[in-house]
CSV table of C-alpha atoms in Angstrom, one decimal:
chain,number,residue,atom,x,y,z
A,257,UNK,CA,-100.3,-15.8,11.6
A,258,UNK,CA,-101.9,-12.3,11.9
A,259,UNK,CA,-99.2,-10.8,9.8
A,260,UNK,CA,-99.7,-13.4,7.1
A,261,UNK,CA,-103.4,-12.6,7.1
A,262,UNK,CA,-102.7,-8.9,6.7
A,263,UNK,CA,-100.3,-9.5,3.9
A,264,UNK,CA,-102.8,-11.8,2.1
A,265,UNK,CA,-105.6,-9.2,2.7
A,266,UNK,CA,-103.4,-6.4,1.3
A,267,UNK,CA,-102.5,-8.4,-1.9
A,268,UNK,CA,-106.1,-9.5,-2.3
A,269,UNK,CA,-107.4,-6.0,-1.9
A,270,UNK,CA,-104.8,-4.7,-4.4
A,271,UNK,CA,-105.7,-7.4,-6.8
A,272,UNK,CA,-109.4,-6.7,-6.6
A,273,UNK,CA,-108.9,-2.9,-7.0
A,274,UNK,CA,-106.6,-3.5,-10.0
A,275,UNK,CA,-109.1,-5.8,-11.7
A,276,UNK,CA,-112.0,-3.4,-11.0
A,277,UNK,CA,-110.1,-0.4,-12.4
A,278,UNK,CA,-108.8,-2.3,-15.3
A,279,UNK,CA,-112.3,-3.6,-16.3
A,280,UNK,CA,-113.7,0.0,-16.0
A,281,UNK,CA,-110.9,1.6,-18.1
A,282,UNK,CA,-111.1,-1.2,-20.7
A,283,UNK,CA,-114.8,-0.8,-21.1
A,284,UNK,CA,-114.4,2.9,-21.7
A,285,UNK,CA,-111.2,2.7,-23.8
A,286,UNK,CA,-112.5,0.5,-26.5
A,287,UNK,CA,-115.6,2.6,-27.0
A,288,UNK,CA,-113.8,5.8,-27.8
A,289,UNK,CA,-112.7,6.5,-31.4
A,290,UNK,CA,-111.0,9.9,-31.1
A,291,UNK,CA,-108.0,11.2,-29.2
A,292,UNK,CA,-104.2,10.6,-29.3
A,293,UNK,CA,-104.4,8.1,-26.4
A,294,UNK,CA,-105.6,5.2,-28.5
A,295,UNK,CA,-109.0,6.4,-29.6
A,296,UNK,CA,-107.8,7.0,-33.2
A,297,UNK,CA,-106.5,3.4,-33.3
A,298,UNK,CA,-109.9,2.0,-32.3
A,299,UNK,CA,-111.3,4.1,-35.1
A,300,UNK,CA,-108.8,2.6,-37.6
A,301,UNK,CA,-109.6,-1.0,-36.3
A,302,UNK,CA,-113.4,-0.7,-36.2
A,303,UNK,CA,-113.8,1.0,-39.5
A,304,UNK,CA,-112.6,-0.2,-42.9
A,305,UNK,CA,-110.4,2.2,-44.9
A,306,UNK,CA,-108.7,1.6,-48.2
A,307,UNK,CA,-105.4,3.1,-47.1
A,308,UNK,CA,-103.6,3.2,-43.8
A,309,UNK,CA,-100.7,5.6,-43.2
A,310,UNK,CA,-98.0,4.7,-40.6
A,311,UNK,CA,-95.0,6.6,-39.3
A,312,UNK,CA,-93.9,9.1,-36.7
A,313,UNK,CA,-94.5,12.9,-36.5
A,314,UNK,CA,-93.5,13.5,-40.1
A,315,UNK,CA,-96.3,11.1,-41.3
A,316,UNK,CA,-98.7,12.5,-38.7
A,317,UNK,CA,-98.2,16.0,-40.1
A,318,UNK,CA,-97.7,15.3,-43.8
A,319,UNK,CA,-100.4,13.0,-45.1
A,320,UNK,CA,-103.9,14.6,-45.3
A,321,UNK,CA,-106.6,11.9,-45.8
A,322,UNK,CA,-109.1,14.5,-47.1
A,323,UNK,CA,-106.8,15.4,-50.0
A,324,UNK,CA,-106.0,11.8,-50.7
A,325,UNK,CA,-109.7,10.9,-50.8
A,326,UNK,CA,-110.5,13.9,-53.1
A,327,UNK,CA,-108.0,12.7,-55.7
A,328,UNK,CA,-108.1,8.9,-55.4
A,329,UNK,CA,-111.7,8.5,-54.3
A,330,UNK,CA,-110.4,6.1,-51.7
A,331,UNK,CA,-110.8,6.3,-47.9
A,332,UNK,CA,-107.6,6.6,-45.8
A,333,UNK,CA,-106.7,6.9,-42.1
A,334,UNK,CA,-103.5,8.3,-40.6
A,335,UNK,CA,-102.4,6.1,-37.7
A,336,UNK,CA,-99.0,7.7,-37.4
A,337,UNK,CA,-97.8,8.7,-33.9
A,338,UNK,CA,-95.3,11.5,-33.0
A,339,UNK,CA,-92.2,10.2,-31.4
A,340,UNK,CA,-92.7,6.6,-32.3
A,341,UNK,CA,-90.3,4.2,-33.9
A,342,UNK,CA,-90.4,1.6,-36.7
A,343,UNK,CA,-91.0,-0.9,-34.0
A,344,UNK,CA,-94.3,0.8,-33.2
A,345,UNK,CA,-95.3,0.9,-36.9
A,346,UNK,CA,-94.4,-2.8,-37.2
A,347,UNK,CA,-96.4,-3.9,-34.2
A,348,UNK,CA,-99.3,-1.6,-34.9
A,349,UNK,CA,-99.6,-3.0,-38.4
A,350,UNK,CA,-99.7,-6.5,-36.9
A,351,UNK,CA,-102.5,-5.5,-34.5
A,352,UNK,CA,-104.5,-3.9,-37.3
A,353,UNK,CA,-104.2,-6.8,-39.7
A,354,UNK,CA,-104.8,-9.4,-36.9
A,355,UNK,CA,-108.1,-7.8,-36.0
A,356,UNK,CA,-109.5,-7.1,-39.5
A,357,UNK,CA,-111.5,-9.4,-41.7
A,358,UNK,CA,-111.3,-7.1,-44.7
A,359,UNK,CA,-107.7,-6.0,-45.5
A,360,UNK,CA,-107.0,-2.5,-46.9
A,361,UNK,CA,-105.6,-2.0,-50.4
A,362,UNK,CA,-102.5,-0.1,-49.3
A,363,UNK,CA,-100.3,0.3,-46.3
A,364,UNK,CA,-98.2,3.4,-46.4
A,365,UNK,CA,-95.1,3.9,-44.2
A,366,UNK,CA,-93.2,7.1,-44.0
A,367,UNK,CA,-89.5,6.4,-43.4
A,368,UNK,CA,-86.6,8.9,-43.3
A,369,UNK,CA,-83.0,8.9,-42.0
A,370,UNK,CA,-84.2,9.7,-38.5
A,371,UNK,CA,-86.2,6.4,-38.4
A,372,UNK,CA,-83.1,4.3,-39.0
A,373,UNK,CA,-80.6,5.8,-36.6
A,374,UNK,CA,-79.6,3.9,-33.4
A,375,UNK,CA,-81.2,6.6,-31.2
A,376,UNK,CA,-84.6,5.3,-32.3
A,377,UNK,CA,-83.9,2.1,-30.3
A,378,UNK,CA,-84.3,4.1,-27.1
A,379,UNK,CA,-87.9,5.0,-28.0
A,380,UNK,CA,-89.0,1.5,-28.9
A,381,UNK,CA,-90.4,0.4,-25.5
A,382,UNK,CA,-91.9,3.8,-24.7
A,383,UNK,CA,-93.8,3.9,-27.9
A,384,UNK,CA,-94.9,0.2,-27.6
A,385,UNK,CA,-96.3,1.0,-24.1
A,386,UNK,CA,-98.9,3.2,-25.8
A,387,UNK,CA,-100.3,-0.1,-27.4
A,388,UNK,CA,-100.6,-1.9,-24.1
A,389,UNK,CA,-104.5,-1.8,-24.0
A,390,UNK,CA,-104.3,-4.2,-27.0
A,391,UNK,CA,-102.0,-6.7,-25.2
A,392,UNK,CA,-104.7,-9.4,-24.9
A,393,UNK,CA,-105.4,-9.1,-28.6
A,394,UNK,CA,-101.8,-9.4,-30.0
A,395,UNK,CA,-99.3,-12.1,-29.3
A,396,UNK,CA,-96.7,-10.2,-31.3
A,397,UNK,CA,-97.1,-7.1,-29.1
A,398,UNK,CA,-96.7,-9.3,-26.0
A,399,UNK,CA,-93.5,-10.8,-27.4
A,400,UNK,CA,-92.0,-7.5,-28.5
A,401,UNK,CA,-92.6,-5.9,-25.1
A,402,UNK,CA,-91.0,-8.9,-23.3
A,403,UNK,CA,-88.1,-8.6,-25.7
A,404,UNK,CA,-87.5,-5.0,-25.0
A,405,UNK,CA,-88.8,-4.8,-21.4
A,406,UNK,CA,-87.4,-8.0,-19.8
A,407,UNK,CA,-88.6,-9.6,-16.6
A,408,UNK,CA,-89.8,-6.3,-15.2
A,409,UNK,CA,-92.2,-5.9,-18.0
A,410,UNK,CA,-93.6,-9.5,-17.5
A,411,UNK,CA,-94.5,-8.6,-13.9
A,412,UNK,CA,-96.4,-5.5,-15.1
A,413,UNK,CA,-98.4,-7.6,-17.5
A,414,UNK,CA,-100.3,-9.1,-14.5
A,415,UNK,CA,-101.8,-5.7,-13.7
A,416,UNK,CA,-105.0,-4.9,-15.6
A,417,UNK,CA,-104.9,-1.2,-14.8
A,418,UNK,CA,-101.2,-0.6,-15.5
A,419,UNK,CA,-101.8,-0.9,-19.3
A,420,UNK,CA,-103.9,2.3,-19.1
A,421,UNK,CA,-101.2,4.2,-17.1
A,422,UNK,CA,-101.3,7.9,-18.0
A,423,UNK,CA,-104.4,7.4,-20.1
A,424,UNK,CA,-107.0,7.9,-17.3
A,425,UNK,CA,-107.9,11.6,-18.0
A,426,UNK,CA,-107.8,11.3,-21.8
A,427,UNK,CA,-110.1,8.2,-21.7
A,428,UNK,CA,-112.6,10.0,-19.5
A,429,UNK,CA,-112.5,13.2,-21.4
A,430,UNK,CA,-112.9,11.5,-24.8
A,431,UNK,CA,-115.7,9.4,-23.4
A,432,UNK,CA,-117.7,12.5,-22.3
A,433,UNK,CA,-116.9,15.2,-24.8
A,434,UNK,CA,-118.2,14.8,-28.4
A,435,UNK,CA,-115.5,15.7,-30.9
A,436,UNK,CA,-116.0,18.4,-33.5
A,437,UNK,CA,-116.8,17.3,-37.1
A,438,UNK,CA,-113.5,18.9,-38.2
A,439,UNK,CA,-111.6,16.7,-35.8
A,440,UNK,CA,-113.4,13.6,-37.2
A,441,UNK,CA,-112.8,14.7,-40.8
A,442,UNK,CA,-109.0,14.8,-40.2
A,443,UNK,CA,-108.9,11.0,-39.9
A,444,UNK,CA,-105.8,11.0,-37.6
A,445,UNK,CA,-104.0,13.8,-39.5
A,446,UNK,CA,-102.6,16.7,-37.5
A,447,UNK,CA,-102.3,19.9,-39.5
A,448,UNK,CA,-99.7,22.4,-38.3
A,449,UNK,CA,-99.5,26.2,-38.6
A,450,UNK,CA,-96.4,28.4,-38.8
A,451,UNK,CA,-93.5,28.9,-41.2
A,452,UNK,CA,-89.7,28.7,-41.0
A,453,UNK,CA,-88.4,32.3,-40.7
A,454,UNK,CA,-84.9,33.7,-41.4
A,455,UNK,CA,-84.0,30.6,-43.4
A,456,UNK,CA,-80.3,30.3,-44.5
A,457,UNK,CA,-78.8,27.6,-46.6
A,458,UNK,CA,-75.1,26.8,-45.9
A,459,UNK,CA,-72.9,25.7,-48.8
A,460,UNK,CA,-70.7,23.7,-46.4
A,461,UNK,CA,-70.5,20.1,-47.6
A,462,UNK,CA,-69.2,18.7,-44.3
A,463,UNK,CA,-71.2,15.9,-42.7
A,464,UNK,CA,-70.8,12.8,-40.6
A,465,UNK,CA,-71.6,9.5,-42.3
A,466,UNK,CA,-75.0,8.1,-41.1
A,467,UNK,CA,-75.1,5.1,-38.8
A,468,UNK,CA,-78.0,2.8,-39.1
A,469,UNK,CA,-79.7,0.5,-36.6
A,470,UNK,CA,-80.0,-3.2,-37.7
A,471,UNK,CA,-82.9,-3.4,-35.3
A,472,UNK,CA,-84.9,-0.6,-36.9
A,473,UNK,CA,-84.1,-2.0,-40.4
A,474,UNK,CA,-85.4,-5.4,-39.3
A,475,UNK,CA,-88.8,-3.8,-38.2
A,476,UNK,CA,-89.0,-2.0,-41.6
A,477,UNK,CA,-88.5,-5.3,-43.4
A,478,UNK,CA,-91.1,-7.1,-41.2
A,479,UNK,CA,-93.6,-4.3,-41.9
A,480,UNK,CA,-93.2,-4.8,-45.7
A,481,UNK,CA,-93.2,-8.6,-45.5
A,482,UNK,CA,-96.4,-8.6,-43.4
A,483,UNK,CA,-98.3,-6.4,-45.9
A,484,UNK,CA,-97.1,-8.3,-49.0
A,485,UNK,CA,-97.9,-11.7,-47.4
A,486,UNK,CA,-101.5,-10.6,-47.2
A,487,UNK,CA,-101.5,-9.3,-50.8
A,488,UNK,CA,-101.6,-5.7,-49.6
A,489,UNK,CA,-99.7,-3.1,-51.7
A,490,UNK,CA,-97.0,-1.6,-49.5
A,491,UNK,CA,-95.6,1.9,-50.3
A,492,UNK,CA,-92.6,3.2,-48.4
A,493,UNK,CA,-92.4,7.0,-48.6
A,494,UNK,CA,-89.7,9.5,-47.7
A,495,UNK,CA,-91.6,12.8,-47.5
A,496,UNK,CA,-90.0,16.2,-48.0
A,497,UNK,CA,-87.5,17.9,-45.7
A,498,UNK,CA,-86.1,21.4,-45.7
A,499,UNK,CA,-82.3,21.1,-45.9
A,500,UNK,CA,-80.1,23.7,-44.0
A,501,UNK,CA,-76.8,22.8,-45.7
A,502,UNK,CA,-75.1,21.0,-48.5
A,503,UNK,CA,-73.7,18.6,-46.1
A,504,UNK,CA,-77.1,17.7,-44.6
A,505,UNK,CA,-78.4,17.2,-48.1
A,506,UNK,CA,-75.6,14.8,-49.0
A,507,UNK,CA,-76.1,12.8,-45.7
A,508,UNK,CA,-79.8,12.6,-46.4
A,509,UNK,CA,-79.1,11.4,-49.9
A,510,UNK,CA,-77.0,8.5,-48.6
A,511,UNK,CA,-79.9,7.6,-46.2
A,512,UNK,CA,-82.4,7.8,-49.0
A,513,UNK,CA,-80.2,5.4,-51.0
A,514,UNK,CA,-80.1,3.0,-48.1
A,515,UNK,CA,-83.9,3.0,-47.7
A,516,UNK,CA,-84.4,2.5,-51.4
A,517,UNK,CA,-82.1,-0.6,-51.3
A,518,UNK,CA,-84.1,-2.1,-48.4
A,519,UNK,CA,-87.4,-1.5,-50.1
A,520,UNK,CA,-86.3,-2.9,-53.5
A,521,UNK,CA,-84.8,-6.0,-51.8
A,522,UNK,CA,-88.2,-6.6,-50.2
A,523,UNK,CA,-90.1,-6.1,-53.5
A,524,UNK,CA,-92.1,-3.1,-52.2
A,525,UNK,CA,-92.6,0.4,-53.8
A,526,UNK,CA,-90.6,3.5,-52.9
A,527,UNK,CA,-91.6,7.1,-53.3
A,528,UNK,CA,-89.1,9.9,-52.5
A,529,UNK,CA,-89.8,13.6,-52.5
A,530,UNK,CA,-86.9,15.6,-51.0
A,531,UNK,CA,-84.8,15.1,-54.2
A,532,UNK,CA,-87.3,14.3,-56.9
A,533,UNK,CA,-89.1,17.6,-56.1
A,534,UNK,CA,-86.2,19.5,-54.6
A,535,UNK,CA,-87.0,22.8,-56.3
A,536,UNK,CA,-90.6,22.7,-55.1
A,537,UNK,CA,-90.0,21.6,-51.5
A,538,UNK,CA,-86.9,23.6,-50.7
A,539,UNK,CA,-89.2,26.4,-49.7
A,540,UNK,CA,-89.4,27.5,-46.0
A,541,UNK,CA,-92.9,28.8,-46.5
A,542,UNK,CA,-94.1,25.2,-46.7
A,543,UNK,CA,-92.6,24.2,-43.3
A,544,UNK,CA,-93.3,24.8,-39.7
A,545,UNK,CA,-89.8,23.6,-38.8
A,546,UNK,CA,-87.0,22.0,-40.8
A,547,UNK,CA,-88.4,18.5,-40.6
A,548,UNK,CA,-92.1,19.0,-40.7
A,549,UNK,CA,-94.4,20.5,-43.3
A,550,UNK,CA,-97.1,23.0,-42.3
A,551,UNK,CA,-100.7,22.8,-43.3
A,552,UNK,CA,-100.2,24.2,-46.8
A,553,UNK,CA,-97.1,22.1,-47.3
A,554,UNK,CA,-99.0,19.0,-46.3
A,555,UNK,CA,-101.7,19.8,-48.7
A,556,UNK,CA,-99.3,20.2,-51.6
A,557,UNK,CA,-97.4,17.0,-50.6
A,558,UNK,CA,-100.6,15.0,-50.2
A,559,UNK,CA,-101.7,16.1,-53.7
A,560,UNK,CA,-98.4,15.0,-55.3
A,561,UNK,CA,-98.4,11.7,-53.4
A,562,UNK,CA,-102.0,11.0,-54.4
A,563,UNK,CA,-101.3,11.7,-58.0
A,564,UNK,CA,-98.2,9.4,-57.9
A,565,UNK,CA,-100.3,6.6,-56.3
A,566,UNK,CA,-103.1,7.2,-58.9
A,567,UNK,CA,-100.5,6.8,-61.7
A,568,UNK,CA,-99.2,3.7,-60.1
A,569,UNK,CA,-102.5,1.8,-59.8
A,570,UNK,CA,-103.7,2.9,-63.2
A,571,UNK,CA,-100.8,1.0,-64.8
């Protein structure tokens, strides 16, 4: 009997501590509007922007909201996250639109070959865990995490503090330290310094045919359908890449064709920049590495993208 009492006391104590920590972290988390650990998503949800930009690190580093605003006279926010998958963009767009009374005019999603490969399936659950603080606000997030996490994930849902796992320090820091005005002005955009040095382009045309993930394609289609169902203009963008060989360029061209086919089937709009502006963007001075533009490259790309969008909505 005494052992049963001890076990009951242990679980009761654990439950109380978990609820207390969860309540405290929740109250702090939803007040912050800066920081990579969810604060920028709170900003995007609480404030109304004309344009929201989704994607992984390429979107995070390529779309500069200050440049877009200067040309289009429209507000924008970059909600992309490095290392995330199309599953993350799909679920985040659902959370964003479920919590908003006023919908944006545009949803922009950056998609490239890397987003459609089967390896991205490995990242889906880890990237979705970042959205766990919003679990009570999104049935779709709950369903997707159960789908990818199984019964073990269902057990973790009962913990109120687990959903803030690894976020404790960022939450406290961002609750105390006031962000700089420059940081606020970036609106989720992360500019990068540096250039690609000793660049060499190989004329070798050898390459392995790309393999695509039906799962990631499904999330891309759902993203588009959700936007169009709410009468939001949806633009899928393949931003620039620095090619190292003829073979890599041919492979990327096949993937670009695949993305275009999906987008056209779903009646959305597709912008592509690696081939339509090849002479401009095959310049190592504009990149920090082969897949990511540096600050100057992002500025140039954001200008071209904004002009293309301006031309589109003026028709």
